[in-house]
């Protein structure tokens, strides 16, 4: 097995991680100052979200210069020191890379809109109007049309995301060569891999037809998600950059079926190391719609996770395991109890994730049970997607109170409030005014959590150590038990004659269940086990890992 298959990845959202100069924005020096903390946790890989020059319309995912560190985060010298200090502690660095689109402030796009004859014009996806309007009916992920008109050209350009983020034309071989050169530049800096943002959207169907809107999720994605040449393009990146540099790569593959995810991650195909997929974090979307007050069923969540576990493993695919990231609300607030049973819930999520097949990811603050931001006013939000969604909800007749409740449940701003290091003002993140402020009073921080015995941080430490050495967890098969049980999630991992059972009570009611005969407790979120023979009494939100 590769080392990255045994390791745990820690995701850093630098803007909110640690501020070193008190300007209210987290930075590279701040990350360096916390490397010992991450090493102590047991982390061997860090994924850092974009730190390139950017106007910040999508918090760095709108890149204006691929070659420069944004001054708000520091300098290239700072970044090189980060690499050196991380490697000194046997921690690898994975950079986030956005190759589907750039910022409209990128020099390529500035050239592209000068004229149709400009060589950079074909770096993007421009189309002539159709009957005086947009070339098709595709919808932007940030709401509204996916096309923006440029009067001087009498053409529209495609932007699947924000209007300031035009999509790149991967059919152009010159563009691809420029991208390979840029990726090689970072490889030569000494980084260890890439997380590739919305990478499965880079290949669009050539004729770009209208969508039929037959299903609630139709928005044009049928014509660009896992498009006609996407595997060819990624294999080309592998041959020219990823393979020669022995990179760890993870692709963000939203709306991707298992059959496609297997292709991206089967080592024989030479594409990506592993895949982020999102079906399990869409389980509370009402009729496939995100911006609703949704409710999830545990049976649905188990079914989705199990499907990916079994079929990816069977076909040589590899999962990137996660509950949280910078684009998702906190799972503890979403699926469990972030109040009375906060510690138990946080440990339950950790134990269920680390018991699965794949590489586990921890999002900053998850290891101290950070919860949703619970903003109460739209003025507290900075995120364009959330603000647009709020305004759309109001236009459609939703009252303000309900719209805020929906954002409290679904907005990605829930996970972007600053990391809570201690209980001083601004939680030790900055002595300045944070770029985004946490308005709730919370007594959870790295310092306060670690001061208690049997805390969530030490629970993660134990799980991370276990993953590095336990072959059953690394290589074993997966079997779901009791698929119709809507209160308890239990599954078996098996390697040869060794079996590990994970059983987790997703309710606040006591549950009695049958467990393996003659099994011993590896880890539990209550520290002990209550059982008679092979019947266990599960306390509220109790989770156990047992070995036979």
Short mmCIF file of C-alpha atoms in Angstrom, two decimals:
data_model
loop_
_atom_site.label_atom_id
_atom_site.label_comp_id
_atom_site.label_asym_id
_atom_site.label_seq_id
_atom_site.Cartn_x
_atom_site.Cartn_y
_atom_site.Cartn_z
CA UNK A 1 0.00 0.00 0.00
CA UNK A 2 1.01 3.61 -0.56
CA UNK A 3 1.78 5.71 2.51
CA UNK A 4 -1.08 8.12 1.72
CA UNK A 5 -3.50 5.20 2.01
CA UNK A 6 -2.48 4.73 5.66
CA UNK A 7 -2.22 8.43 6.53
CA UNK A 8 -4.74 10.99 7.74
CA UNK A 9 -5.14 14.30 5.89
CA UNK A 10 -5.87 17.59 7.68
CA UNK A 11 -7.59 20.32 5.68
CA UNK A 12 -6.59 23.91 6.40
CA UNK A 13 -8.72 26.86 5.32
CA UNK A 14 -5.87 29.37 5.76
CA UNK A 15 -8.02 32.49 5.94
CA UNK A 16 -9.60 31.11 9.15
CA UNK A 17 -6.81 28.98 10.63
CA UNK A 18 -4.28 31.25 12.40
CA UNK A 19 -3.47 34.93 11.96
CA UNK A 20 0.16 35.85 12.72
CA UNK A 21 0.10 39.62 12.05
CA UNK A 22 -3.31 40.56 13.52
CA UNK A 23 -4.82 41.83 10.27
CA UNK A 24 -7.76 39.50 10.84
CA UNK A 25 -6.86 37.04 8.07
CA UNK A 26 -5.10 33.73 8.66
CA UNK A 27 -1.76 33.36 6.91
CA UNK A 28 1.19 31.12 6.11
CA UNK A 29 3.21 32.13 9.17
CA UNK A 30 0.15 31.21 11.22
CA UNK A 31 0.13 27.73 9.67
CA UNK A 32 3.86 27.33 10.39
CA UNK A 33 3.24 28.23 14.04
CA UNK A 34 0.75 25.35 14.34
CA UNK A 35 2.74 22.58 12.63
CA UNK A 36 3.78 21.07 15.97
CA UNK A 37 0.09 20.91 16.92
CA UNK A 38 -0.70 18.99 13.71
CA UNK A 39 2.31 16.71 14.19
CA UNK A 40 1.11 15.98 17.72
CA UNK A 41 -2.32 15.08 16.35
CA UNK A 42 -0.62 12.55 14.05
CA UNK A 43 -1.17 14.26 10.70
CA UNK A 44 1.06 13.24 7.76
CA UNK A 45 -0.63 15.21 4.98
CA UNK A 46 -2.02 18.76 4.94
CA UNK A 47 -4.39 20.01 2.24
CA UNK A 48 -4.39 23.82 2.08
CA UNK A 49 -7.16 25.64 0.21
CA UNK A 50 -6.02 28.21 -2.40
CA UNK A 51 -3.50 30.89 -1.43
CA UNK A 52 -2.80 32.28 -4.90
CA UNK A 53 -3.39 35.90 -5.95
CA UNK A 54 -7.14 36.36 -6.15
CA UNK A 55 -9.77 39.11 -5.88
CA UNK A 56 -11.48 36.85 -3.35
CA UNK A 57 -14.94 36.68 -4.89
CA UNK A 58 -14.98 32.97 -4.06
CA UNK A 59 -12.45 33.08 -1.22
CA UNK A 60 -9.47 32.16 -3.38
CA UNK A 61 -11.09 29.72 -5.78
CA UNK A 62 -11.10 32.58 -8.31
CA UNK A 63 -7.40 32.62 -9.20
CA UNK A 64 -5.94 35.71 -10.89
CA UNK A 65 -2.31 34.51 -10.89
CA UNK A 66 -1.40 30.84 -10.55
CA UNK A 67 2.27 31.61 -9.91
CA UNK A 68 2.05 34.01 -6.96
CA UNK A 69 1.11 33.71 -3.31
CA UNK A 70 -1.55 36.29 -2.42
CA UNK A 71 0.03 38.95 -0.18
CA UNK A 72 -2.82 38.57 2.33
CA UNK A 73 -1.34 35.14 3.14
CA UNK A 74 2.34 36.09 2.95
CA UNK A 75 5.19 35.66 0.49
CA UNK A 76 6.72 32.92 -1.59
CA UNK A 77 9.57 32.84 0.94
CA UNK A 78 6.98 32.15 3.65
CA UNK A 79 5.52 29.35 1.56
CA UNK A 80 8.93 27.80 0.94
CA UNK A 81 9.59 27.92 4.68
CA UNK A 82 6.24 26.22 5.30
CA UNK A 83 7.28 23.38 2.97
CA UNK A 84 10.64 23.05 4.70
CA UNK A 85 9.17 23.09 8.22
CA UNK A 86 6.39 20.66 7.32
CA UNK A 87 8.79 18.21 5.67
CA UNK A 88 11.07 18.44 8.72
CA UNK A 89 8.13 17.03 10.70
CA UNK A 90 7.36 14.36 8.05
CA UNK A 91 4.23 16.23 6.98
CA UNK A 92 3.48 16.50 3.26
CA UNK A 93 1.73 19.49 1.68
CA UNK A 94 -1.10 19.16 -0.86
CA UNK A 95 -2.02 22.41 -2.61
CA UNK A 96 -5.51 23.18 -3.81
CA UNK A 97 -5.65 23.84 -7.55
CA UNK A 98 -8.51 25.25 -9.63
CA UNK A 99 -8.30 24.24 -13.29
CA UNK A 100 -11.92 24.51 -14.43
CA UNK A 101 -11.95 28.33 -14.35
CA UNK A 102 -9.91 31.41 -13.50
CA UNK A 103 -10.79 34.82 -12.15
CA UNK A 104 -11.90 37.38 -14.73
CA UNK A 105 -8.90 39.38 -13.46
CA UNK A 106 -6.48 36.74 -14.78
CA UNK A 107 -4.24 38.11 -17.56
CA UNK A 108 -5.50 35.39 -19.91
CA UNK A 109 -9.10 36.58 -19.61
CA UNK A 110 -8.17 40.25 -19.87
CA UNK A 111 -6.56 39.40 -23.20
CA UNK A 112 -9.42 37.09 -24.22
CA UNK A 113 -12.04 39.86 -24.16
CA UNK A 114 -9.97 42.27 -26.28
CA UNK A 115 -11.04 40.64 -29.53
CA UNK A 116 -12.17 37.37 -31.08
CA UNK A 117 -8.83 37.17 -32.87
CA UNK A 118 -6.77 37.41 -29.69
CA UNK A 119 -4.93 34.07 -29.14
CA UNK A 120 -6.20 33.98 -25.54
CA UNK A 121 -9.82 34.22 -26.67
CA UNK A 122 -9.86 30.48 -27.26
CA UNK A 123 -8.58 29.85 -23.71
CA UNK A 124 -12.18 30.37 -22.58
CA UNK A 125 -15.61 29.24 -23.74
CA UNK A 126 -17.22 32.03 -25.75
CA UNK A 127 -20.40 31.55 -27.78
CA UNK A 128 -22.46 33.79 -30.04
CA UNK A 129 -25.99 34.73 -28.93
CA UNK A 130 -28.85 32.46 -29.98
CA UNK A 131 -31.91 34.44 -31.09
CA UNK A 132 -30.58 37.44 -29.18
CA UNK A 133 -30.07 35.67 -25.85
CA UNK A 134 -27.84 33.16 -24.02
CA UNK A 135 -26.41 30.23 -26.02
CA UNK A 136 -28.26 27.72 -23.80
CA UNK A 137 -30.29 27.44 -20.60
CA UNK A 138 -27.55 26.21 -18.27
CA UNK A 139 -27.71 27.55 -14.70
CA UNK A 140 -24.74 28.79 -12.66
CA UNK A 141 -24.00 26.97 -9.39
CA UNK A 142 -24.17 30.44 -7.81
CA UNK A 143 -27.69 30.97 -9.28
CA UNK A 144 -28.81 32.71 -12.47
CA UNK A 145 -27.65 32.01 -16.01
CA UNK A 146 -24.27 30.35 -16.55
CA UNK A 147 -23.57 32.86 -19.35
CA UNK A 148 -22.42 36.49 -19.24
CA UNK A 149 -22.67 38.85 -22.18
CA UNK A 150 -19.65 40.88 -23.38
CA UNK A 151 -21.04 43.76 -25.48
CA UNK A 152 -17.74 44.59 -27.21
CA UNK A 153 -17.55 41.02 -28.57
CA UNK A 154 -21.29 40.42 -28.98
CA UNK A 155 -20.60 37.07 -27.33
CA UNK A 156 -21.31 35.28 -24.08
CA UNK A 157 -18.75 33.47 -21.93
CA UNK A 158 -19.53 30.40 -19.81
CA UNK A 159 -19.20 30.58 -16.02
CA UNK A 160 -20.48 27.50 -14.23
CA UNK A 161 -19.77 29.29 -10.95
CA UNK A 162 -19.63 33.02 -10.11
CA UNK A 163 -19.89 35.53 -13.00
CA UNK A 164 -16.31 36.60 -12.16
CA UNK A 165 -15.05 33.03 -12.78
CA UNK A 166 -15.02 32.23 -16.52
CA UNK A 167 -14.59 28.57 -17.50
CA UNK A 168 -11.45 27.46 -19.32
CA UNK A 169 -11.51 25.73 -22.72
CA UNK A 170 -9.66 22.46 -22.18
CA UNK A 171 -10.06 21.52 -25.86
CA UNK A 172 -7.32 24.06 -26.60
CA UNK A 173 -3.93 22.23 -26.52
CA UNK A 174 -2.08 25.50 -25.90
CA UNK A 175 -4.10 26.10 -22.76
CA UNK A 176 -3.39 22.57 -21.54
CA UNK A 177 0.33 23.08 -22.09
CA UNK A 178 0.23 26.32 -20.07
CA UNK A 179 -1.49 24.45 -17.25
CA UNK A 180 1.08 21.64 -17.27
CA UNK A 181 3.88 24.20 -17.10
CA UNK A 182 2.23 25.89 -14.14
CA UNK A 183 1.69 22.61 -12.28
CA UNK A 184 5.35 21.74 -12.89
CA UNK A 185 6.37 25.09 -11.39
CA UNK A 186 4.74 24.09 -8.09
CA UNK A 187 6.15 20.58 -8.31
CA UNK A 188 9.61 22.11 -8.57
CA UNK A 189 8.90 24.11 -5.41
CA UNK A 190 8.71 20.79 -3.59
CA UNK A 191 4.99 20.34 -2.91
CA UNK A 192 3.65 16.78 -2.55
CA UNK A 193 0.40 16.81 -4.49
CA UNK A 194 -2.81 18.56 -5.46
CA UNK A 195 -6.44 18.64 -4.44
CA UNK A 196 -8.17 19.39 -7.75
CA UNK A 197 -11.24 21.59 -7.48
CA UNK A 198 -14.33 20.55 -9.54
CA UNK A 199 -11.94 18.64 -11.80
CA UNK A 200 -14.69 16.49 -13.31
CA UNK A 201 -16.22 19.60 -14.96
CA UNK A 202 -13.28 20.51 -17.21
CA UNK A 203 -14.61 18.74 -20.33
CA UNK A 204 -17.83 20.14 -21.81
CA UNK A 205 -19.95 18.58 -24.54
CA UNK A 206 -18.89 20.38 -27.70
CA UNK A 207 -22.29 21.53 -28.96
CA UNK A 208 -23.52 22.58 -25.44
CA UNK A 209 -27.26 21.86 -25.92
CA UNK A 210 -30.13 23.08 -23.72
CA UNK A 211 -30.93 21.00 -20.64
CA UNK A 212 -34.40 19.47 -20.53
CA UNK A 213 -34.90 20.14 -16.78
CA UNK A 214 -36.62 16.76 -16.41
CA UNK A 215 -35.29 16.29 -12.85
CA UNK A 216 -34.95 18.75 -9.91
CA UNK A 217 -31.15 18.75 -10.24
CA UNK A 218 -31.04 19.53 -13.98
CA UNK A 219 -29.04 22.71 -14.63
CA UNK A 220 -26.80 21.72 -17.54
CA UNK A 221 -24.55 19.40 -15.53
CA UNK A 222 -25.44 16.45 -17.78
CA UNK A 223 -23.34 18.11 -20.49
CA UNK A 224 -20.21 18.94 -18.52
CA UNK A 225 -19.97 16.63 -15.48
CA UNK A 226 -17.59 13.77 -16.34
CA UNK A 227 -17.55 15.09 -19.89
CA UNK A 228 -16.31 13.40 -23.07
CA UNK A 229 -12.55 14.00 -22.65
CA UNK A 230 -12.14 14.40 -18.89
CA UNK A 231 -10.29 11.12 -18.32
CA UNK A 232 -8.02 11.80 -21.27
CA UNK A 233 -7.11 15.24 -19.87
CA UNK A 234 -6.42 13.94 -16.36
CA UNK A 235 -4.33 11.06 -17.69
CA UNK A 236 -2.32 13.62 -19.64
CA UNK A 237 -1.72 15.55 -16.38
CA UNK A 238 -0.69 12.31 -14.70
CA UNK A 239 1.86 11.48 -17.39
CA UNK A 240 3.35 14.96 -17.46
CA UNK A 241 3.14 16.02 -13.80
CA UNK A 242 1.53 13.73 -11.23
CA UNK A 243 3.34 10.48 -12.06
CA UNK A 244 6.89 11.85 -12.52
CA UNK A 245 6.59 13.74 -9.20
CA UNK A 246 5.00 10.86 -7.26
CA UNK A 247 2.14 13.17 -6.28
CA UNK A 248 -0.79 12.43 -4.02
CA UNK A 249 -3.88 13.71 -5.83
CA UNK A 250 -7.51 13.94 -4.81
CA UNK A 251 -10.24 15.01 -7.18
CA UNK A 252 -13.42 16.82 -6.21
CA UNK A 253 -16.02 14.83 -8.13
CA UNK A 254 -19.48 16.22 -7.41
CA UNK A 255 -22.45 14.51 -9.12
CA UNK A 256 -20.28 11.54 -10.10
CA UNK A 257 -21.57 7.95 -10.13
CA UNK A 258 -19.42 5.16 -8.70
CA UNK A 259 -18.76 3.75 -12.17
CA UNK A 260 -16.98 7.00 -13.09
CA UNK A 261 -15.24 7.50 -9.72
CA UNK A 262 -13.65 4.08 -10.13
CA UNK A 263 -12.15 5.17 -13.46
CA UNK A 264 -10.64 8.29 -11.88
CA UNK A 265 -8.97 6.34 -9.05
CA UNK A 266 -8.05 2.90 -10.40
CA UNK A 267 -4.20 2.98 -10.28
CA UNK A 268 -3.95 1.12 -13.61
CA UNK A 269 -5.59 4.05 -15.40
CA UNK A 270 -3.01 6.58 -14.09
CA UNK A 271 -5.34 9.43 -13.20
CA UNK A 272 -5.94 10.35 -9.52
CA UNK A 273 -5.04 8.83 -6.16
CA UNK A 274 -8.50 9.20 -4.61
CA UNK A 275 -11.89 10.84 -4.98
CA UNK A 276 -14.08 13.20 -3.01
CA UNK A 277 -17.72 12.40 -3.70
CA UNK A 278 -20.70 14.15 -2.15
CA UNK A 279 -23.76 11.93 -2.28
CA UNK A 280 -23.67 11.32 1.49
CA UNK A 281 -23.61 15.06 2.28
CA UNK A 282 -26.61 15.66 0.03
CA UNK A 283 -28.71 13.20 2.01
CA UNK A 284 -30.68 16.06 3.63
CA UNK A 285 -31.46 17.86 0.35
CA UNK A 286 -35.24 17.91 -0.10
CA UNK A 287 -36.03 16.48 -3.55
CA UNK A 288 -32.40 17.11 -4.50
CA UNK A 289 -32.61 20.82 -3.61
CA UNK A 290 -29.92 22.21 -1.30
CA UNK A 291 -31.59 25.39 -0.03
CA UNK A 292 -34.38 23.76 1.95
CA UNK A 293 -34.95 22.84 5.59
CA UNK A 294 -33.99 19.24 5.00
CA UNK A 295 -34.11 16.15 7.19
CA UNK A 296 -32.13 12.98 6.66
CA UNK A 297 -32.83 9.32 7.31
CA UNK A 298 -30.01 7.20 8.70
CA UNK A 299 -31.05 4.35 6.40
CA UNK A 300 -30.37 6.62 3.40
CA UNK A 301 -27.01 7.77 4.78
CA UNK A 302 -25.92 4.17 5.45
CA UNK A 303 -27.06 3.03 2.03
CA UNK A 304 -25.08 5.73 0.22
CA UNK A 305 -21.87 5.22 2.22
CA UNK A 306 -22.13 1.43 1.89
CA UNK A 307 -22.65 1.54 -1.84
CA UNK A 308 -19.44 3.57 -2.27
CA UNK A 309 -17.52 1.39 0.20
CA UNK A 310 -18.35 -1.88 -1.52
CA UNK A 311 -18.16 -0.87 -5.19
CA UNK A 312 -15.05 1.32 -4.96
CA UNK A 313 -13.14 -1.36 -3.04
CA UNK A 314 -14.27 -4.11 -5.40
CA UNK A 315 -13.12 -2.19 -8.49
CA UNK A 316 -9.73 -0.89 -7.23
CA UNK A 317 -11.05 2.60 -6.51
CA UNK A 318 -10.05 4.61 -3.45
CA UNK A 319 -12.30 6.81 -1.31
CA UNK A 320 -11.39 10.10 0.33
CA UNK A 321 -13.38 9.90 3.58
CA UNK A 322 -14.88 13.04 5.08
CA UNK A 323 -17.79 14.50 7.00
CA UNK A 324 -16.71 18.15 6.80
CA UNK A 325 -14.90 20.61 4.57
CA UNK A 326 -14.89 24.33 3.74
CA UNK A 327 -17.97 23.91 1.50
CA UNK A 328 -20.12 21.98 3.97
CA UNK A 329 -21.90 22.85 7.22
CA UNK A 330 -20.48 21.06 10.26
CA UNK A 331 -21.59 17.42 10.34
CA UNK A 332 -21.99 17.42 14.13
CA UNK A 333 -24.67 20.12 13.79
CA UNK A 334 -26.17 18.54 10.71
CA UNK A 335 -26.48 14.87 11.67
CA UNK A 336 -26.14 14.61 15.45
CA UNK A 337 -26.24 16.71 18.65
CA UNK A 338 -23.87 19.68 18.98
CA UNK A 339 -25.23 20.62 22.40
CA UNK A 340 -25.95 18.10 25.20
CA UNK A 341 -24.10 15.19 23.56
CA UNK A 342 -21.47 17.22 21.73
CA UNK A 343 -18.41 15.17 22.74
CA UNK A 344 -20.15 11.85 22.14
CA UNK A 345 -21.42 13.02 18.75
CA UNK A 346 -18.02 14.29 17.61
CA UNK A 347 -16.35 11.03 18.61
CA UNK A 348 -19.10 8.99 16.93
CA UNK A 349 -18.49 10.73 13.62
CA UNK A 350 -14.74 10.19 13.94
CA UNK A 351 -15.07 6.51 14.76
CA UNK A 352 -17.53 5.80 11.94
CA UNK A 353 -15.31 7.61 9.41
CA UNK A 354 -12.02 6.02 10.49
CA UNK A 355 -13.57 2.56 10.39
CA UNK A 356 -14.30 2.86 6.66
CA UNK A 357 -12.13 1.97 3.65
CA UNK A 358 -10.27 4.96 2.25
CA UNK A 359 -8.10 7.87 3.40
CA UNK A 360 -9.66 9.90 6.24
CA UNK A 361 -9.76 13.70 6.15
CA UNK A 362 -10.16 16.01 9.14
CA UNK A 363 -11.35 19.57 8.54
CA UNK A 364 -9.85 22.17 10.88
CA UNK A 365 -11.74 22.29 14.17
CA UNK A 366 -13.36 18.89 13.68
CA UNK A 367 -10.86 17.47 16.16
CA UNK A 368 -12.23 19.78 18.88
CA UNK A 369 -15.92 19.37 17.96
CA UNK A 370 -16.44 22.81 16.43
CA UNK A 371 -20.05 23.38 15.40
CA UNK A 372 -22.04 25.54 12.97
CA UNK A 373 -21.71 29.32 13.13
CA UNK A 374 -25.49 29.81 13.49
CA UNK A 375 -25.45 33.34 12.07
CA UNK A 376 -28.72 35.16 12.71
CA UNK A 377 -28.53 37.98 10.14
CA UNK A 378 -27.68 37.98 6.44
CA UNK A 379 -25.25 40.86 7.14
CA UNK A 380 -23.05 38.40 9.04
CA UNK A 381 -22.46 36.37 5.85
CA UNK A 382 -19.63 37.02 3.38
CA UNK A 383 -20.18 34.03 1.08
CA UNK A 384 -21.63 34.93 -2.35
CA UNK A 385 -23.36 31.58 -2.76
CA UNK A 386 -25.16 31.93 0.59
CA UNK A 387 -26.16 35.56 0.00
CA UNK A 388 -27.46 34.73 -3.50
CA UNK A 389 -29.41 31.77 -2.11
CA UNK A 390 -30.94 33.96 0.60
CA UNK A 391 -32.06 36.56 -1.94
CA UNK A 392 -33.48 33.85 -4.21
CA UNK A 393 -35.44 32.39 -1.30
CA UNK A 394 -36.94 35.79 -0.52
CA UNK A 395 -37.87 36.33 -4.18
CA UNK A 396 -39.68 33.00 -4.17
CA UNK A 397 -41.71 34.01 -1.12
CA UNK A 398 -39.76 32.49 1.77
CA UNK A 399 -39.88 34.70 4.85
CA UNK A 400 -36.62 36.09 6.27
CA UNK A 401 -36.71 33.99 9.44
CA UNK A 402 -37.07 30.72 7.50
CA UNK A 403 -34.43 31.79 4.96
CA UNK A 404 -31.93 32.36 7.80
CA UNK A 405 -32.84 28.96 9.29
CA UNK A 406 -32.08 27.34 5.93
CA UNK A 407 -28.70 29.10 5.79
CA UNK A 408 -27.99 28.04 9.38
CA UNK A 409 -28.48 24.47 8.23
CA UNK A 410 -26.90 24.50 4.75
CA UNK A 411 -24.50 27.44 4.29
CA UNK A 412 -20.82 26.69 3.87
CA UNK A 413 -20.16 29.77 6.00
CA UNK A 414 -20.97 27.48 8.95
CA UNK A 415 -17.52 25.94 8.66
CA UNK A 416 -15.55 29.08 7.82
CA UNK A 417 -15.55 30.89 11.16
CA UNK A 418 -12.05 31.12 12.72
CA UNK A 419 -10.36 28.15 14.36
CA UNK A 420 -10.92 28.14 18.12
CA UNK A 421 -7.48 27.91 19.76
CA UNK A 422 -8.34 29.27 23.21
CA UNK A 423 -11.15 31.11 24.97
CA UNK A 424 -9.71 34.61 24.68
CA UNK A 425 -11.37 37.19 22.44
CA UNK A 426 -11.63 35.82 18.88
CA UNK A 427 -10.59 32.43 20.26
CA UNK A 428 -6.86 33.09 19.87
CA UNK A 429 -7.19 33.33 16.08
CA UNK A 430 -6.28 37.03 15.93
CA UNK A 431 -5.92 40.11 18.09
CA UNK A 432 -7.33 42.15 15.20
CA UNK A 433 -10.82 42.17 13.69
CA UNK A 434 -11.45 38.73 12.10
CA UNK A 435 -12.34 38.75 8.39
CA UNK A 436 -15.44 36.83 9.48
CA UNK A 437 -16.55 36.91 13.07
CA UNK A 438 -17.96 34.18 15.29
CA UNK A 439 -20.93 35.68 17.15
CA UNK A 440 -21.74 32.70 19.37
CA UNK A 441 -20.28 32.10 22.82
CA UNK A 442 -18.61 28.71 22.86
CA UNK A 443 -16.47 27.07 25.53
CA UNK A 444 -14.82 24.65 23.11
CA UNK A 445 -11.26 25.43 22.00
CA UNK A 446 -8.03 23.51 21.50
CA UNK A 447 -6.81 24.60 24.93
CA UNK A 448 -10.04 23.92 26.84
CA UNK A 449 -10.77 20.60 25.10
CA UNK A 450 -7.27 19.23 25.64
CA UNK A 451 -7.38 20.12 29.33
CA UNK A 452 -9.98 17.37 29.90
CA UNK A 453 -9.26 13.64 30.05
CA UNK A 454 -10.65 11.35 27.33
CA UNK A 455 -11.17 14.36 25.07
CA UNK A 456 -12.08 14.41 21.40
CA UNK A 457 -8.54 15.47 20.35
CA UNK A 458 -6.95 12.44 22.05
CA UNK A 459 -9.70 10.26 20.55
CA UNK A 460 -8.59 11.39 17.08
CA UNK A 461 -4.95 10.74 18.03
CA UNK A 462 -5.85 7.14 18.88
CA UNK A 463 -7.80 6.64 15.65
CA UNK A 464 -4.98 8.09 13.53
CA UNK A 465 -2.44 5.72 15.16
CA UNK A 466 -4.80 2.79 14.67
CA UNK A 467 -5.25 3.51 10.96
CA UNK A 468 -1.50 3.36 10.36
CA UNK A 469 -1.10 -0.16 11.73
CA UNK A 470 -4.38 -2.06 11.49
CA UNK A 471 -4.50 -4.07 8.24
CA UNK A 472 -8.19 -4.86 8.59
CA UNK A 473 -9.05 -1.16 8.54
CA UNK A 474 -6.67 -0.46 5.67
CA UNK A 475 -7.41 -3.41 3.41
CA UNK A 476 -10.46 -5.28 4.70
CA UNK A 477 -13.78 -5.76 2.95
CA UNK A 478 -16.90 -3.91 4.09
CA UNK A 479 -20.32 -5.30 4.96
CA UNK A 480 -23.32 -3.28 6.16
CA UNK A 481 -25.39 -4.85 8.94
CA UNK A 482 -29.12 -4.20 9.41
CA UNK A 483 -29.65 -1.82 6.46
CA UNK A 484 -33.24 -1.04 7.59
CA UNK A 485 -32.19 0.04 11.11
CA UNK A 486 -32.92 3.77 11.22
CA UNK A 487 -31.29 4.34 14.63
CA UNK A 488 -28.01 2.41 14.60
CA UNK A 489 -25.29 2.19 11.95
CA UNK A 490 -23.26 -1.00 12.19
CA UNK A 491 -20.83 -2.55 9.75
CA UNK A 492 -18.08 -5.18 9.57
CA UNK A 493 -14.60 -4.81 8.12
CA UNK A 494 -12.88 -8.15 7.44
CA UNK A 495 -9.36 -9.14 6.40
CA UNK A 496 -8.62 -12.90 6.36
CA UNK A 497 -9.78 -14.21 9.77
CA UNK A 498 -9.81 -10.80 11.48
CA UNK A 499 -13.08 -8.90 11.85
CA UNK A 500 -13.75 -5.41 13.14
CA UNK A 501 -17.26 -4.25 13.93
CA UNK A 502 -18.25 -0.58 14.14
CA UNK A 503 -21.59 0.12 15.77
CA UNK A 504 -22.94 3.63 16.33
CA UNK A 505 -26.19 4.88 17.87
CA UNK A 506 -27.33 7.96 15.94
CA UNK A 507 -30.08 8.76 18.49
CA UNK A 508 -30.34 10.07 22.05
CA UNK A 509 -32.32 6.98 23.09
CA UNK A 510 -30.71 3.85 24.50
CA UNK A 511 -30.54 1.04 21.96
CA UNK A 512 -29.94 -2.70 22.46
CA UNK A 513 -28.21 -4.54 19.63
CA UNK A 514 -26.42 -7.82 18.93
CA UNK A 515 -22.64 -7.68 18.47
CA UNK A 516 -19.93 -10.16 17.49
CA UNK A 517 -19.29 -13.08 19.83
CA UNK A 518 -16.13 -12.97 21.94
CA UNK A 519 -15.09 -9.54 20.74
CA UNK A 520 -12.95 -7.01 22.55
CA UNK A 521 -13.31 -3.24 22.63
CA UNK A 522 -10.72 -1.35 20.59
CA UNK A 523 -12.21 2.10 21.10
CA UNK A 524 -15.48 3.59 22.30
CA UNK A 525 -16.67 7.13 22.80
CA UNK A 526 -17.81 6.43 26.38
CA UNK A 527 -14.53 4.71 27.25
CA UNK A 528 -16.15 1.41 28.18
CA UNK A 529 -18.82 -1.02 26.97
CA UNK A 530 -22.07 -2.21 28.55
CA UNK A 531 -22.84 -5.70 27.34
CA UNK A 532 -24.26 -9.03 28.44
CA UNK A 533 -22.96 -11.92 26.35
CA UNK A 534 -23.35 -10.58 22.78
CA UNK A 535 -26.02 -7.98 23.54
CA UNK A 536 -24.80 -4.40 23.92
CA UNK A 537 -26.69 -1.49 25.50
CA UNK A 538 -25.81 1.58 23.49
CA UNK A 539 -26.08 4.87 25.32
CA UNK A 540 -27.11 8.12 23.54
CA UNK A 541 -24.83 8.66 20.54
CA UNK A 542 -22.56 5.84 21.64
CA UNK A 543 -20.11 4.39 19.10
CA UNK A 544 -17.91 1.32 19.51
CA UNK A 545 -15.13 -0.30 17.51
CA UNK A 546 -14.87 -3.99 18.36
CA UNK A 547 -12.45 -6.69 17.21
CA UNK A 548 -13.06 -10.42 16.94
#
